[in-house]
Amino acid sequence: MASERDISTAIKLSVLNTVLGALASQRSDDLIVVFPPTRPLLEERKSVLGIRYTNRLDIDTGTVRLNLRRASIVSQRSDALNIALELEGEGKIAVSGRYTGIPASSQPRVELVLRDTIAFRLRAGTRPGTIALYPQRRSVFLTATLHVSLLGWEIPWEERIPLQVEELISPVEIPALISTSIRIPMPARSFSDTRYEFVDTPVSLSNTGTLITPDAIRFDADVTFR
């Protein structure tokens, strides 16, 4: 589709995938999950020879760092990109409880995994000449797995924790596609062999628009010289 705006530029989706891949590999603490005290996490009522007791397991505290392992575009439509995300992390949490009436504590290793495909809407960025990807509101599930051994009580535990994606992931701003200044030739201010010199002239962008094509993101705008 031809653009009727003053300027138009595009970034190929293959290039954007390279940028997303670099984002996925450059950090090791993309998300920090803090486990609040949970009492009880598990409870098991028992009776032996008429004596009743309760086995219980509590989470006392814990922090796990999640790393972004993968971010890649898997499909697109005119106003959104579907991006496959994989976040993984592991750490230790402090647990305590009672088994056959005897108190005990442990620090088992917990694993967290989030794998999902999330739609990102395309909008103009906060800085002139940029565009940003905003995650679409929806729920995703973080899978938590741990195995606790407490005084011979073997406790496998797994839970899918619902999270809101817009609270989990910040908008991703793509570097400037269009400069907000243009170099214009002007008469040289001092006598020399050079008759002209190039001067940076600031411009304002208005009526900005974005469009996703099968192989690129296009950014259109009208230009006003300041």
Coordinates of C-alpha atoms in Angstrom, one line a residue:
M1 CA 0.0 0.0 0.0
A2 CA 1.5 3.4 -1.0
S3 CA 1.9 6.0 1.8
E4 CA 0.6 9.5 1.3
R5 CA 2.7 10.9 4.2
D6 CA 5.8 13.0 3.8
I7 CA 8.2 10.3 4.9
S8 CA 8.0 6.5 5.3
T9 CA 10.5 4.0 6.6
A10 CA 10.5 0.3 7.4
I11 CA 12.3 -2.3 9.5
K12 CA 12.3 -5.9 8.4
L13 CA 10.8 -8.4 10.8
S14 CA 14.0 -10.5 10.5
V15 CA 16.0 -7.5 11.8
L16 CA 13.5 -7.1 14.7
N17 CA 13.9 -10.8 15.5
T18 CA 17.6 -10.2 15.8
V19 CA 17.0 -7.3 18.2
L20 CA 14.7 -9.4 20.3
G21 CA 17.2 -12.2 20.4
A22 CA 19.9 -9.8 21.6
L23 CA 17.5 -8.6 24.4
A24 CA 16.9 -12.2 25.4
S25 CA 20.6 -12.9 25.8
Q26 CA 21.9 -9.7 27.4
R27 CA 20.5 -9.9 30.9
S28 CA 20.2 -12.5 33.7
D29 CA 17.6 -10.9 35.9
D30 CA 14.7 -10.0 33.6
L31 CA 12.1 -10.8 36.3
I32 CA 12.4 -11.3 40.1
V33 CA 9.7 -13.4 41.8
V34 CA 9.3 -13.1 45.5
F35 CA 7.5 -15.8 47.4
P36 CA 5.5 -14.3 50.4
P37 CA 4.9 -16.4 53.5
T38 CA 2.3 -19.0 52.8
R39 CA 0.8 -20.9 55.7
P40 CA -0.1 -23.6 55.0
L41 CA 1.1 -24.5 51.5
L42 CA 0.1 -28.1 52.0
E43 CA -1.7 -29.9 54.8
E44 CA -2.2 -33.6 55.3
R45 CA -4.3 -35.1 58.1
K46 CA -3.3 -38.5 59.4
S47 CA -4.4 -41.0 62.1
V48 CA -2.2 -43.8 63.5
L49 CA -3.5 -46.1 66.2
G50 CA -6.2 -43.7 66.9
I51 CA -3.8 -40.8 67.3
R52 CA -4.5 -38.0 65.0
Y53 CA -1.9 -35.5 63.7
T54 CA -1.5 -33.1 60.8
N55 CA 1.5 -32.9 58.5
R56 CA 1.9 -29.4 57.1
L57 CA 4.3 -27.4 55.0
D58 CA 4.7 -23.6 55.0
I59 CA 6.6 -21.3 52.7
D60 CA 8.6 -18.9 54.8
T61 CA 10.3 -16.8 52.2
G62 CA 12.2 -17.0 48.9
T63 CA 13.3 -15.1 45.8
V64 CA 13.8 -16.5 42.3
R65 CA 15.3 -14.7 39.3
L66 CA 13.7 -15.4 35.9
N67 CA 15.8 -15.1 32.7
L68 CA 14.3 -14.4 29.3
R69 CA 15.6 -17.4 27.2
R70 CA 13.7 -16.7 24.0
A71 CA 11.8 -13.9 22.3
S72 CA 10.9 -14.4 18.6
I73 CA 8.1 -13.4 16.2
V74 CA 6.0 -16.3 15.2
S75 CA 3.2 -14.6 13.3
Q76 CA 1.8 -11.1 12.6
R77 CA -1.3 -9.2 11.6
S78 CA -1.8 -5.5 10.6
D79 CA -1.7 -4.1 14.1
A80 CA 0.1 -6.7 16.2
L81 CA 3.0 -9.1 16.4
N82 CA 2.7 -12.5 18.1
I83 CA 5.9 -13.1 20.0
A84 CA 6.9 -16.5 21.6
L85 CA 8.4 -15.9 25.0
E86 CA 10.3 -18.3 27.2
L87 CA 11.3 -17.4 30.8
E88 CA 13.1 -19.8 33.1
G89 CA 14.6 -19.5 36.5
E90 CA 15.5 -21.5 39.6
G91 CA 16.4 -20.7 43.2
K92 CA 16.0 -21.7 46.8
I93 CA 13.1 -21.0 49.1
A94 CA 12.8 -21.4 52.9
V95 CA 10.1 -23.8 54.0
S96 CA 9.1 -25.2 57.4
G97 CA 6.5 -27.5 58.7
R98 CA 5.7 -30.5 60.9
Y99 CA 5.8 -34.2 60.1
T100 CA 4.4 -36.7 62.6
G101 CA 4.3 -33.8 65.0
I102 CA 8.0 -33.0 64.7
P103 CA 8.9 -29.5 63.5
A104 CA 11.5 -29.2 60.7
S105 CA 12.7 -26.8 58.1
S106 CA 14.4 -27.1 54.7
Q107 CA 15.6 -25.0 51.7
P108 CA 14.5 -26.9 48.6
R109 CA 15.2 -25.7 45.0
V110 CA 12.3 -24.3 43.1
E111 CA 12.0 -24.1 39.3
L112 CA 9.9 -21.5 37.5
V113 CA 8.9 -21.7 33.8
L114 CA 6.8 -19.5 31.6
R115 CA 6.2 -20.4 28.0
D116 CA 3.6 -18.6 26.0
T117 CA 2.9 -16.6 22.8
I118 CA 1.8 -13.0 23.5
A119 CA 0.3 -10.5 21.2
F120 CA 2.1 -7.1 21.2
R121 CA 0.2 -4.1 19.7
L122 CA 2.2 -1.6 17.6
R123 CA 2.1 2.1 18.6
A124 CA 4.1 5.2 18.3
G125 CA 6.9 5.3 20.9
T126 CA 7.3 8.0 23.7
R127 CA 10.3 9.5 21.8
P128 CA 9.9 11.1 18.4
G129 CA 10.6 8.7 15.5
T130 CA 10.3 5.6 17.6
I131 CA 7.7 2.8 17.8
A132 CA 6.9 0.6 20.7
L133 CA 5.4 -2.9 21.2
Y134 CA 2.7 -3.0 24.0
P135 CA 1.7 -6.4 25.4
Q136 CA -2.0 -7.1 25.0
R137 CA -3.9 -7.6 28.2
R138 CA -4.4 -11.2 29.1
S139 CA -3.5 -13.9 31.7
V140 CA -0.5 -16.1 31.5
F141 CA 0.6 -18.9 33.7
L142 CA 3.9 -19.3 35.6
T143 CA 4.6 -23.0 36.4
A144 CA 6.3 -23.5 39.8
T145 CA 7.8 -26.9 40.6
L146 CA 9.6 -28.0 43.8
H147 CA 10.4 -31.2 45.6
V148 CA 10.7 -31.1 49.4
S149 CA 12.2 -33.8 51.7
L150 CA 11.1 -33.1 55.2
L151 CA 12.1 -35.8 57.8
G152 CA 11.4 -38.5 55.3
W153 CA 8.2 -36.9 54.0
E154 CA 8.7 -36.6 50.3
I155 CA 6.5 -33.8 48.9
P156 CA 6.3 -33.1 45.2
W157 CA 4.6 -29.8 44.5
E158 CA 3.6 -28.1 41.2
E159 CA 1.3 -25.1 40.7
R160 CA 0.3 -22.9 37.8
I161 CA 0.3 -19.3 39.0
P162 CA -1.9 -16.9 37.0
L163 CA -0.3 -13.5 36.1
Q164 CA -1.4 -10.5 34.1
V165 CA 1.0 -10.1 31.2
E166 CA 0.7 -6.3 31.1
E167 CA 2.0 -6.2 34.7
L168 CA 4.7 -8.7 33.9
I169 CA 6.2 -7.2 30.7
S170 CA 6.9 -3.5 30.0
P171 CA 6.4 -2.0 26.5
V172 CA 9.4 -2.7 24.2
E173 CA 10.6 0.5 22.4
I174 CA 12.3 0.0 19.1
P175 CA 15.2 2.4 18.4
A176 CA 14.5 5.4 16.3
L177 CA 13.5 4.7 12.7
I178 CA 13.3 8.3 11.6
S179 CA 15.7 11.1 12.6
T180 CA 14.1 14.3 14.0
S181 CA 16.6 16.5 12.2
I182 CA 17.6 16.8 8.5
R183 CA 20.9 18.0 7.2
I184 CA 20.3 20.8 4.7
P185 CA 23.0 22.5 2.6
M186 CA 23.4 26.3 3.5
P187 CA 25.8 29.0 2.2
A188 CA 29.1 28.7 4.1
R189 CA 29.3 31.2 7.0
S190 CA 33.1 31.8 6.5
F191 CA 35.0 32.4 3.3
S192 CA 36.7 29.2 2.0
D193 CA 36.8 26.9 -0.9
T194 CA 33.6 25.3 0.4
R195 CA 30.6 27.2 -0.8
Y196 CA 28.1 25.3 1.3
E197 CA 28.0 23.6 4.6
F198 CA 25.4 21.2 6.0
V199 CA 23.3 22.3 8.9
D200 CA 21.2 20.1 11.1
T201 CA 17.6 21.4 10.9
P202 CA 15.2 20.1 13.5
V203 CA 11.8 18.8 12.3
S204 CA 8.6 17.8 14.0
L205 CA 6.8 14.6 13.2
S206 CA 3.0 14.6 13.1
N207 CA 0.2 12.3 12.0
T208 CA 2.4 9.3 12.7
G209 CA 1.2 5.9 11.8
T210 CA 2.4 2.3 11.9
L211 CA 1.6 -0.8 9.8
I212 CA 2.8 -4.4 9.9
T213 CA 3.2 -6.0 6.5
P214 CA 4.1 -9.6 5.9
D215 CA 7.8 -9.0 6.2
A216 CA 8.3 -5.5 7.8
I217 CA 7.1 -2.8 10.2
R218 CA 6.4 0.5 8.4
F219 CA 6.4 3.9 10.1
D220 CA 4.8 6.9 8.3
A221 CA 4.7 10.6 9.3
D222 CA 4.3 14.1 8.1
V223 CA 7.1 16.5 8.6
T224 CA 7.1 20.2 9.7
F225 CA 10.3 22.2 9.8
R226 CA 10.9 24.0 13.1

